Amino acid sequence: MLKREKILIASVDFPPHTDGVSTISGELADHFYDFGIDVLCIGPKSKKDMEYDKKRRYRIFRFYGYNLGYLRFFPFFFTFLIVFLRFRPKKVFAMNIGYGGLISYFLKKIFRFKYYLFGYGYEFEKIKRRFLKNVYLKIYENSENIFALSNFVKNRLIRFGVNEEKIFIVHPGTDPSKFYPAEIPERFLKEENLEFLKDKKIILSVGRLVMRKGFDMVIKSLPLVLKEIPDVYYLLVGDGPIKNYLKELAFKCGVEERVIFAGRRFPSQLLYFYNLCDLFIMPSREIKEKGDVEGFGIVFLEANACKKPVIGGKSGGVVDAVIDGYNGLLVNPEDENDIAKAIIKILSDKKLAERLGENGYKRVLNELNWENFSRKVYEFIK
C-alpha cells in the first residue's frame, strides 16, 4: 500500500471560526484529504471545535490562547513544533505569515521540507518598520510559492518586494452544496422575528462590522433609495467593533426602523438569509492608514450561489469577485449616491437582477468553488 503524503496546514484562524482565513484553511484541509493526502491541521481552541473536529476524517491539533493577541504566538509555536517533530511532514501550508510562516522559515534551516504561503491583501501593509519588512521578505523568499487570492493581492506582493515568479493567483470559492437557491421555511422567519419582511425588498450584508466593509455607506444611501423604493429594508448579519456606530448612524439618517441587526451567524445559518434577500451588498473600501482592504470577498460568491445579484466596491480584490455587469455591479465605495443608484437599478429591474444572479450561480458551479480552488493549489505543489 502506498504511503500517503503528509501535509501540515497550520493556521491561527481555523473553523469553526468563520473569517476568510479560517474558511480557506478548513476547505483546503477537507479537499486535500479527499485527494488522498494525509492531512494534519493546527488551529485554535474555540467553542464548538469538538463538534467540528468529530466530523473530520483527519487530525486537528488545537492550541489554547487565541484571545491573547500577539502572545498567542507562543502556544501556537509549541503546538506547531510538537506536531512537526512527531509527524515530520514534507510540506507545510503556513496560512499566516507572521505565525506559521515565521516558524517554518526557521525550521527549514534545520529540517528538509517545503512551505507555502497565502496572500490575502492586508498582512504586509501593516509592516512599517524596515526590520520587520526584511523579515517578511525573507519568509516569502524562502517559501516555495505564494498563492494570491486576486490580481490586487499579487500586485501588492510585488510592490512589497516579493519575487513575481513565486506568486500564483488562485481565486477562492464557495460550496454550492451549502449555498444554493432554497425556499424560506416559515419556521426560520418566526425564529428570527422576520415575518414582517414578507413581500418587502430586502438588501443584505454579511460580514464583520468594520469600516472597510462599507456598511456605513449603505446606511447613508438608504434615504435616497427609499425615495424611489419605499418598501426597502436593510438586513445586516454580523458583529463587530462599529456596531453601535452603525446604529447611531441609522438613527441620524432617519432609517433606524429600516436597518435590522441580525447579529453573528455560523455559516450553516446563512443559507436562508441569502435566499431571503433581493440583493447582496458590500461596498468595501481601503482604509489606507490601517492597511485594511478586502483581498477578494467570498461572501459575494455565497450570495451568487443562491442566485442573488451583488454590489461591491471598486476596491482591492473585489473587482475579481464581482465582474461589473455580469454577476453584479461595482460602485464607488465612498459615494452614497453611486451606491443608491446601483441599488435602485437592480431592485427596480427584475430581469437584470435575475440575469446577474443566474450568471453568478453558473460561475460558482463551473469555476469559483472550493474543489476547483483546492485542486489548483494541489496541482502547483505536486
GROMACS .gro file of C-alpha atoms in nm:
model
  382
    1MET     CA    1   0.000   0.000   0.000
    2LEU     CA    2   0.137   0.341  -0.100
    3LYS     CA    3   0.218   0.574   0.186
    4ARG     CA    4   0.007   0.889   0.174
    5GLU     CA    5   0.186   1.222   0.154
    6LYS     CA    6   0.176   1.418   0.480
    7ILE     CA    7   0.086   1.786   0.456
    8LEU     CA    8   0.052   2.019   0.756
    9ILE     CA    9  -0.193   2.309   0.737
   10ALA     CA   10  -0.102   2.544   1.021
   11SER     CA   11  -0.338   2.833   1.087
   12VAL     CA   12  -0.407   3.073   1.371
   13ASP     CA   13  -0.755   3.101   1.216
   14PHE     CA   14  -0.942   2.774   1.163
   15PRO     CA   15  -1.303   2.652   1.170
   16PRO     CA   16  -1.539   2.671   1.344
   17HIS     CA   17  -1.417   3.034   1.332
   18THR     CA   18  -1.591   3.197   1.036
   19ASP     CA   19  -1.346   3.454   0.896
   20GLY     CA   20  -1.196   3.423   0.548
   21VAL     CA   21  -0.865   3.265   0.650
   22SER     CA   22  -1.048   3.007   0.865
   23THR     CA   23  -1.277   2.916   0.576
   24ILE     CA   24  -0.989   2.879   0.330
   25SER     CA   25  -0.789   2.668   0.579
   26GLY     CA   26  -1.080   2.436   0.653
   27GLU     CA   27  -1.183   2.390   0.290
   28LEU     CA   28  -0.824   2.323   0.185
   29ALA     CA   29  -0.794   2.055   0.454
   30ASP     CA   30  -1.124   1.888   0.361
   31HIS     CA   31  -1.042   1.868  -0.009
   32PHE     CA   32  -0.677   1.770   0.036
   33TYR     CA   33  -0.799   1.472   0.237
   34ASP     CA   34  -1.036   1.382  -0.047
   35PHE     CA   35  -0.737   1.396  -0.284
   36GLY     CA   36  -0.571   1.118  -0.082
   37ILE     CA   37  -0.340   1.331   0.132
   38ASP     CA   38  -0.262   1.257   0.497
   39VAL     CA   39  -0.375   1.595   0.631
   40LEU     CA   40  -0.260   1.737   0.965
   41CYS     CA   41  -0.404   2.067   1.091
   42ILE     CA   42  -0.325   2.316   1.364
   43GLY     CA   43  -0.597   2.557   1.477
   44PRO     CA   44  -0.716   2.747   1.785
   45LYS     CA   45  -0.921   2.600   2.066
   46SER     CA   46  -1.269   2.750   2.045
   47LYS     CA   47  -1.636   2.693   2.113
   48LYS     CA   48  -1.787   2.403   1.920
   49ASP     CA   49  -1.445   2.287   1.795
   50MET     CA   50  -1.505   1.934   1.927
   51GLU     CA   51  -1.828   1.914   1.731
   52TYR     CA   52  -1.645   2.033   1.419
   53ASP     CA   53  -1.345   1.803   1.467
   54LYS     CA   54  -1.560   1.491   1.513
   55LYS     CA   55  -1.696   1.536   1.161
   56ARG     CA   56  -1.346   1.547   1.010
   57ARG     CA   57  -1.151   1.240   0.896
   58TYR     CA   58  -0.810   1.397   0.951
   59ARG     CA   59  -0.626   1.505   1.264
   60ILE     CA   60  -0.665   1.855   1.406
   61PHE     CA   61  -0.442   1.976   1.688
   62ARG     CA   62  -0.578   2.268   1.889
   63PHE     CA   63  -0.380   2.532   2.077
   64TYR     CA   64  -0.506   2.748   2.364
   65GLY     CA   65  -0.478   3.125   2.392
   66TYR     CA   66  -0.640   3.252   2.071
   67ASN     CA   67  -0.761   3.567   2.252
   68LEU     CA   68  -0.414   3.658   2.383
   69GLY     CA   69  -0.339   3.886   2.087
   70TYR     CA   70   0.019   3.857   1.964
   71LEU     CA   71   0.104   3.643   2.269
   72ARG     CA   72  -0.088   3.356   2.110
   73PHE     CA   73   0.225   3.308   1.901
   74PHE     CA   74   0.379   3.110   2.187
   75PRO     CA   75   0.111   2.840   2.236
   76PHE     CA   76   0.082   2.822   1.856
   77PHE     CA   77   0.460   2.779   1.827
   78PHE     CA   78   0.476   2.495   2.082
   79THR     CA   79   0.184   2.314   1.916
   80PHE     CA   80   0.344   2.358   1.575
   81LEU     CA   81   0.679   2.226   1.700
   82ILE     CA   82   0.526   1.919   1.868
   83VAL     CA   83   0.318   1.827   1.562
   84PHE     CA   84   0.604   1.888   1.320
   85LEU     CA   85   0.861   1.684   1.515
   86ARG     CA   86   0.617   1.399   1.567
   87PHE     CA   87   0.494   1.361   1.209
   88ARG     CA   88   0.771   1.527   1.002
   89PRO     CA   89   0.554   1.650   0.712
   90LYS     CA   90   0.743   1.728   0.391
   91LYS     CA   91   0.510   2.014   0.301
   92VAL     CA   92   0.361   2.286   0.523
   93PHE     CA   93   0.092   2.540   0.442
   94ALA     CA   94   0.157   2.837   0.670
   95MET     CA   95  -0.173   3.022   0.648
   96ASN     CA   96  -0.050   3.325   0.848
   97ILE     CA   97   0.292   3.461   0.754
   98GLY     CA   98   0.365   3.610   1.097
   99TYR     CA   99   0.294   3.281   1.275
  100GLY     CA  100   0.332   2.961   1.072
  101GLY     CA  101   0.539   3.143   0.809
  102LEU     CA  102   0.793   3.270   1.062
  103ILE     CA  103   0.821   2.931   1.233
  104SER     CA  104   0.857   2.748   0.901
  105TYR     CA  105   1.131   2.987   0.791
  106PHE     CA  106   1.349   2.900   1.090
  107LEU     CA  107   1.266   2.527   1.098
  108LYS     CA  108   1.357   2.498   0.731
  109LYS     CA  109   1.715   2.584   0.823
  110ILE     CA  110   1.728   2.260   1.026
  111PHE     CA  111   1.484   2.022   0.856
  112ARG     CA  112   1.425   1.949   0.489
  113PHE     CA  113   1.070   2.044   0.395
  114LYS     CA  114   0.882   2.290   0.174
  115TYR     CA  115   0.647   2.558   0.296
  116TYR     CA  116   0.380   2.756   0.112
  117LEU     CA  117   0.212   3.088   0.192
  118PHE     CA  118  -0.111   3.267   0.107
  119GLY     CA  119  -0.151   3.636   0.028
  120TYR     CA  120  -0.477   3.796   0.145
  121GLY     CA  121  -0.411   4.163   0.075
  122TYR     CA  122  -0.368   4.318   0.416
  123GLU     CA  123  -0.094   4.134   0.606
  124PHE     CA  124   0.219   4.304   0.469
  125GLU     CA  125   0.077   4.658   0.452
  126LYS     CA  126   0.072   4.677   0.833
  127ILE     CA  127   0.450   4.639   0.846
  128LYS     CA  128   0.604   4.985   0.881
  129ARG     CA  129   0.947   4.911   1.032
  130ARG     CA  130   1.222   4.819   0.786
  131PHE     CA  131   1.346   4.536   1.010
  132LEU     CA  132   1.006   4.364   1.010
  133LYS     CA  133   0.968   4.420   0.637
  134ASN     CA  134   1.302   4.249   0.578
  135VAL     CA  135   1.195   3.955   0.797
  136TYR     CA  136   0.873   3.915   0.598
  137LEU     CA  137   1.064   3.933   0.270
  138LYS     CA  138   1.297   3.657   0.391
  139ILE     CA  139   0.995   3.440   0.479
  140TYR     CA  140   0.844   3.500   0.134
  141GLU     CA  141   1.180   3.442  -0.037
  142ASN     CA  142   1.233   3.103   0.130
  143SER     CA  143   0.881   2.976   0.059
  144GLU     CA  144   0.814   2.755  -0.242
  145ASN     CA  145   0.513   2.953  -0.364
  146ILE     CA  146   0.274   3.225  -0.253
  147PHE     CA  147  -0.092   3.187  -0.352
  148ALA     CA  148  -0.256   3.527  -0.405
  149LEU     CA  149  -0.635   3.543  -0.381
  150SER     CA  150  -0.666   3.811  -0.650
  151ASN     CA  151  -0.475   4.022  -0.901
  152PHE     CA  152  -0.484   4.304  -0.649
  153VAL     CA  153  -0.309   4.087  -0.388
  154LYS     CA  154  -0.047   3.975  -0.640
  155ASN     CA  155   0.033   4.337  -0.727
  156ARG     CA  156   0.063   4.428  -0.360
  157LEU     CA  157   0.302   4.141  -0.302
  158ILE     CA  158   0.517   4.253  -0.595
  159ARG     CA  159   0.511   4.612  -0.469
  160PHE     CA  160   0.618   4.485  -0.129
  161GLY     CA  161   0.925   4.327  -0.290
  162VAL     CA  162   0.823   3.964  -0.342
  163ASN     CA  163   0.961   3.779  -0.646
  164GLU     CA  164   0.680   3.771  -0.905
  165GLU     CA  165   0.782   3.422  -1.022
  166LYS     CA  166   0.682   3.277  -0.685
  167ILE     CA  167   0.329   3.420  -0.694
  168PHE     CA  168   0.029   3.237  -0.837
  169ILE     CA  169  -0.326   3.374  -0.845
  170VAL     CA  170  -0.583   3.126  -0.714
  171HIS     CA  171  -0.930   3.273  -0.663
  172PRO     CA  172  -1.116   3.132  -0.362
  173GLY     CA  173  -1.461   2.982  -0.396
  174THR     CA  174  -1.766   2.870  -0.208
  175ASP     CA  175  -1.952   2.543  -0.157
  176PRO     CA  176  -2.261   2.503  -0.379
  177SER     CA  177  -2.377   2.217  -0.157
  178LYS     CA  178  -2.404   2.463   0.135
  179PHE     CA  179  -2.519   2.773  -0.053
  180TYR     CA  180  -2.790   2.725  -0.316
  181PRO     CA  181  -3.136   2.857  -0.414
  182ALA     CA  182  -3.383   2.747  -0.145
  183GLU     CA  183  -3.733   2.816  -0.019
  184ILE     CA  184  -3.756   3.008   0.310
  185PRO     CA  185  -3.924   2.795   0.582
  186GLU     CA  186  -4.188   2.969   0.794
  187ARG     CA  187  -4.005   2.836   1.097
  188PHE     CA  188  -3.694   3.038   1.005
  189LEU     CA  189  -3.892   3.362   0.972
  190LYS     CA  190  -4.061   3.304   1.308
  191GLU     CA  191  -3.740   3.215   1.491
  192GLU     CA  192  -3.565   3.524   1.353
  193ASN     CA  193  -3.870   3.751   1.402
  194LEU     CA  194  -3.857   3.841   1.034
  195GLU     CA  195  -4.213   3.756   0.932
  196PHE     CA  196  -4.283   4.125   0.867
  197LEU     CA  197  -4.032   4.116   0.578
  198LYS     CA  198  -4.262   3.911   0.357
  199ASP     CA  199  -4.323   4.090   0.027
  200LYS     CA  200  -4.062   4.356   0.113
  201LYS     CA  201  -3.748   4.445  -0.083
  202ILE     CA  202  -3.451   4.322   0.119
  203ILE     CA  203  -3.090   4.433   0.090
  204LEU     CA  204  -2.848   4.202   0.272
  205SER     CA  205  -2.493   4.238   0.403
  206VAL     CA  206  -2.296   3.961   0.574
  207GLY     CA  207  -1.963   4.024   0.744
  208ARG     CA  208  -1.770   4.159   1.037
  209LEU     CA  209  -1.886   4.508   1.128
  210VAL     CA  210  -1.570   4.705   1.048
  211MET     CA  211  -1.518   5.025   0.850
  212ARG     CA  212  -1.358   4.865   0.545
  213LYS     CA  213  -1.677   4.671   0.464
  214GLY     CA  214  -1.863   4.993   0.378
  215PHE     CA  215  -2.184   4.909   0.565
  216ASP     CA  216  -2.199   5.269   0.688
  217MET     CA  217  -2.220   5.388   0.328
  218VAL     CA  218  -2.516   5.158   0.262
  219ILE     CA  219  -2.697   5.314   0.558
  220LYS     CA  220  -2.616   5.663   0.426
  221SER     CA  221  -2.759   5.565   0.086
  222LEU     CA  222  -3.090   5.436   0.227
  223PRO     CA  223  -3.276   5.772   0.240
  224LEU     CA  224  -3.208   5.809  -0.134
  225VAL     CA  225  -3.318   5.452  -0.205
  226LEU     CA  226  -3.638   5.487   0.000
  227LYS     CA  227  -3.749   5.783  -0.212
  228GLU     CA  228  -3.763   5.551  -0.514
  229ILE     CA  229  -3.839   5.217  -0.348
  230PRO     CA  230  -4.033   5.278  -0.023
  231ASP     CA  231  -4.062   4.913   0.089
  232VAL     CA  232  -3.684   4.852   0.129
  233TYR     CA  233  -3.523   4.702   0.442
  234TYR     CA  234  -3.152   4.659   0.510
  235LEU     CA  235  -3.058   4.334   0.689
  236LEU     CA  236  -2.710   4.324   0.846
  237VAL     CA  237  -2.575   3.983   0.954
  238GLY     CA  238  -2.258   4.006   1.161
  239ASP     CA  239  -2.100   4.165   1.464
  240GLY     CA  240  -1.800   4.384   1.526
  241PRO     CA  241  -1.649   4.698   1.680
  242ILE     CA  242  -1.857   4.954   1.484
  243LYS     CA  243  -2.199   4.806   1.561
  244ASN     CA  244  -2.300   5.092   1.793
  245TYR     CA  245  -2.170   5.348   1.544
  246LEU     CA  246  -2.384   5.192   1.269
  247LYS     CA  247  -2.691   5.201   1.494
  248GLU     CA  248  -2.629   5.569   1.573
  249LEU     CA  249  -2.576   5.643   1.204
  250ALA     CA  250  -2.904   5.475   1.112
  251PHE     CA  251  -3.079   5.694   1.371
  252LYS     CA  252  -2.913   6.012   1.239
  253CYS     CA  253  -3.014   5.922   0.883
  254GLY     CA  254  -3.372   5.857   0.997
  255VAL     CA  255  -3.367   5.495   0.880
  256GLU     CA  256  -3.331   5.314   1.215
  257GLU     CA  257  -3.659   5.129   1.154
  258ARG     CA  258  -3.533   5.006   0.817
  259VAL     CA  259  -3.199   4.865   0.936
  260ILE     CA  260  -3.210   4.525   1.106
  261PHE     CA  261  -2.907   4.400   1.300
  262ALA     CA  262  -2.936   4.020   1.299
  263GLY     CA  263  -2.609   3.953   1.483
  264ARG     CA  264  -2.340   3.698   1.411
  265ARG     CA  265  -2.427   3.366   1.250
  266PHE     CA  266  -2.242   3.042   1.176
  267PRO     CA  267  -2.204   2.953   0.805
  268SER     CA  268  -2.469   2.682   0.840
  269GLN     CA  269  -2.722   2.951   0.941
  270LEU     CA  270  -2.657   3.181   0.645
  271LEU     CA  271  -2.835   2.988   0.369
  272TYR     CA  272  -3.181   3.127   0.443
  273PHE     CA  273  -3.054   3.482   0.498
  274TYR     CA  274  -2.904   3.481   0.148
  275ASN     CA  275  -3.220   3.336  -0.003
  276LEU     CA  276  -3.437   3.587   0.182
  277CYS     CA  277  -3.274   3.889   0.017
  278ASP     CA  278  -3.331   4.051  -0.321
  279LEU     CA  279  -2.982   4.195  -0.335
  280PHE     CA  280  -2.649   4.143  -0.157
  281ILE     CA  281  -2.417   4.438  -0.099
  282MET     CA  282  -2.072   4.503   0.047
  283PRO     CA  283  -1.921   4.827  -0.088
  284SER     CA  284  -1.576   4.764   0.058
  285ARG     CA  285  -1.314   5.038   0.055
  286GLU     CA  286  -0.950   5.059   0.153
  287ILE     CA  287  -0.866   5.213   0.491
  288LYS     CA  288  -0.518   5.324   0.391
  289GLU     CA  289  -0.394   5.441   0.731
  290LYS     CA  290  -0.455   5.089   0.866
  291GLY     CA  291  -0.362   4.897   0.552
  292ASP     CA  292  -0.709   4.743   0.576
  293VAL     CA  293  -0.852   4.621   0.247
  294GLU     CA  294  -1.069   4.343   0.104
  295GLY     CA  295  -0.847   4.085  -0.068
  296PHE     CA  296  -1.135   3.917  -0.252
  297GLY     CA  297  -1.478   3.877  -0.086
  298ILE     CA  298  -1.603   3.520  -0.051
  299VAL     CA  299  -1.946   3.646   0.061
  300PHE     CA  300  -2.016   3.767  -0.294
  301LEU     CA  301  -1.981   3.409  -0.415
  302GLU     CA  302  -2.205   3.276  -0.138
  303ALA     CA  303  -2.478   3.518  -0.246
  304ASN     CA  304  -2.424   3.435  -0.614
  305ALA     CA  305  -2.450   3.064  -0.532
  306CYS     CA  306  -2.805   3.141  -0.413
  307LYS     CA  307  -2.873   3.319  -0.747
  308LYS     CA  308  -2.863   3.665  -0.589
  309PRO     CA  309  -2.722   3.974  -0.764
  310VAL     CA  310  -2.443   4.153  -0.578
  311ILE     CA  311  -2.299   4.502  -0.541
  312GLY     CA  312  -1.934   4.552  -0.446
  313GLY     CA  313  -1.697   4.844  -0.404
  314LYS     CA  314  -1.431   4.920  -0.665
  315SER     CA  315  -1.156   4.843  -0.417
  316GLY     CA  316  -0.895   4.576  -0.352
  317GLY     CA  317  -0.964   4.228  -0.484
  318VAL     CA  318  -1.341   4.278  -0.502
  319VAL     CA  319  -1.306   4.351  -0.875
  320ASP     CA  320  -1.207   3.984  -0.923
  321ALA     CA  321  -1.510   3.861  -0.726
  322VAL     CA  322  -1.764   4.095  -0.886
  323ILE     CA  323  -1.750   4.133  -1.264
  324ASP     CA  324  -1.931   4.460  -1.332
  325GLY     CA  325  -2.246   4.396  -1.533
  326TYR     CA  326  -2.204   4.017  -1.529
  327ASN     CA  327  -2.273   3.883  -1.179
  328GLY     CA  328  -2.322   4.218  -1.009
  329LEU     CA  329  -2.241   4.589  -1.015
  330LEU     CA  330  -1.933   4.777  -0.893
  331VAL     CA  331  -1.969   5.116  -0.724
  332ASN     CA  332  -1.757   5.395  -0.584
  333PRO     CA  333  -1.746   5.286  -0.217
  334GLU     CA  334  -1.706   5.645  -0.096
  335ASP     CA  335  -2.014   5.779  -0.278
  336GLU     CA  336  -2.358   5.709  -0.129
  337ASN     CA  337  -2.523   5.849  -0.443
  338ASP     CA  338  -2.346   5.593  -0.661
  339ILE     CA  339  -2.438   5.316  -0.416
  340ALA     CA  340  -2.803   5.425  -0.407
  341LYS     CA  341  -2.814   5.441  -0.788
  342ALA     CA  342  -2.688   5.079  -0.816
  343ILE     CA  343  -2.933   4.952  -0.552
  344ILE     CA  344  -3.227   5.121  -0.726
  345LYS     CA  345  -3.113   4.991  -1.065
  346ILE     CA  346  -3.117   4.626  -0.953
  347LEU     CA  347  -3.427   4.640  -0.730
  348SER     CA  348  -3.635   4.811  -0.998
  349ASP     CA  349  -3.530   4.579  -1.284
  350LYS     CA  350  -3.633   4.219  -1.219
  351LYS     CA  351  -3.482   4.087  -1.543
  352LEU     CA  352  -3.146   4.248  -1.466
  353ALA     CA  353  -3.147   4.106  -1.112
  354GLU     CA  354  -3.227   3.758  -1.241
  355ARG     CA  355  -2.958   3.774  -1.510
  356LEU     CA  356  -2.688   3.886  -1.266
  357GLY     CA  357  -2.789   3.618  -1.016
  358GLU     CA  358  -2.801   3.343  -1.279
  359ASN     CA  359  -2.458   3.439  -1.417
  360GLY     CA  360  -2.310   3.437  -1.067
  361TYR     CA  361  -2.466   3.099  -0.996
  362LYS     CA  362  -2.313   2.943  -1.310
  363ARG     CA  363  -1.975   3.097  -1.229
  364VAL     CA  364  -1.976   2.934  -0.886
  365LEU     CA  365  -2.076   2.594  -1.024
  366ASN     CA  366  -1.824   2.598  -1.309
  367GLU     CA  367  -1.533   2.791  -1.165
  368LEU     CA  368  -1.536   2.951  -0.821
  369ASN     CA  369  -1.594   2.660  -0.585
  370TRP     CA  370  -1.371   2.509  -0.317
  371GLU     CA  371  -1.298   2.187  -0.505
  372ASN     CA  372  -1.154   2.381  -0.801
  373PHE     CA  373  -0.963   2.611  -0.566
  374SER     CA  374  -0.805   2.321  -0.375
  375ARG     CA  375  -0.727   2.126  -0.691
  376LYS     CA  376  -0.547   2.425  -0.845
  377VAL     CA  377  -0.339   2.470  -0.531
  378TYR     CA  378  -0.257   2.098  -0.521
  379GLU     CA  379  -0.154   2.097  -0.889
  380PHE     CA  380   0.105   2.365  -0.809
  381ILE     CA  381   0.263   2.169  -0.524
  382LYS     CA  382   0.263   1.815  -0.669
   0.00000   0.00000   0.00000
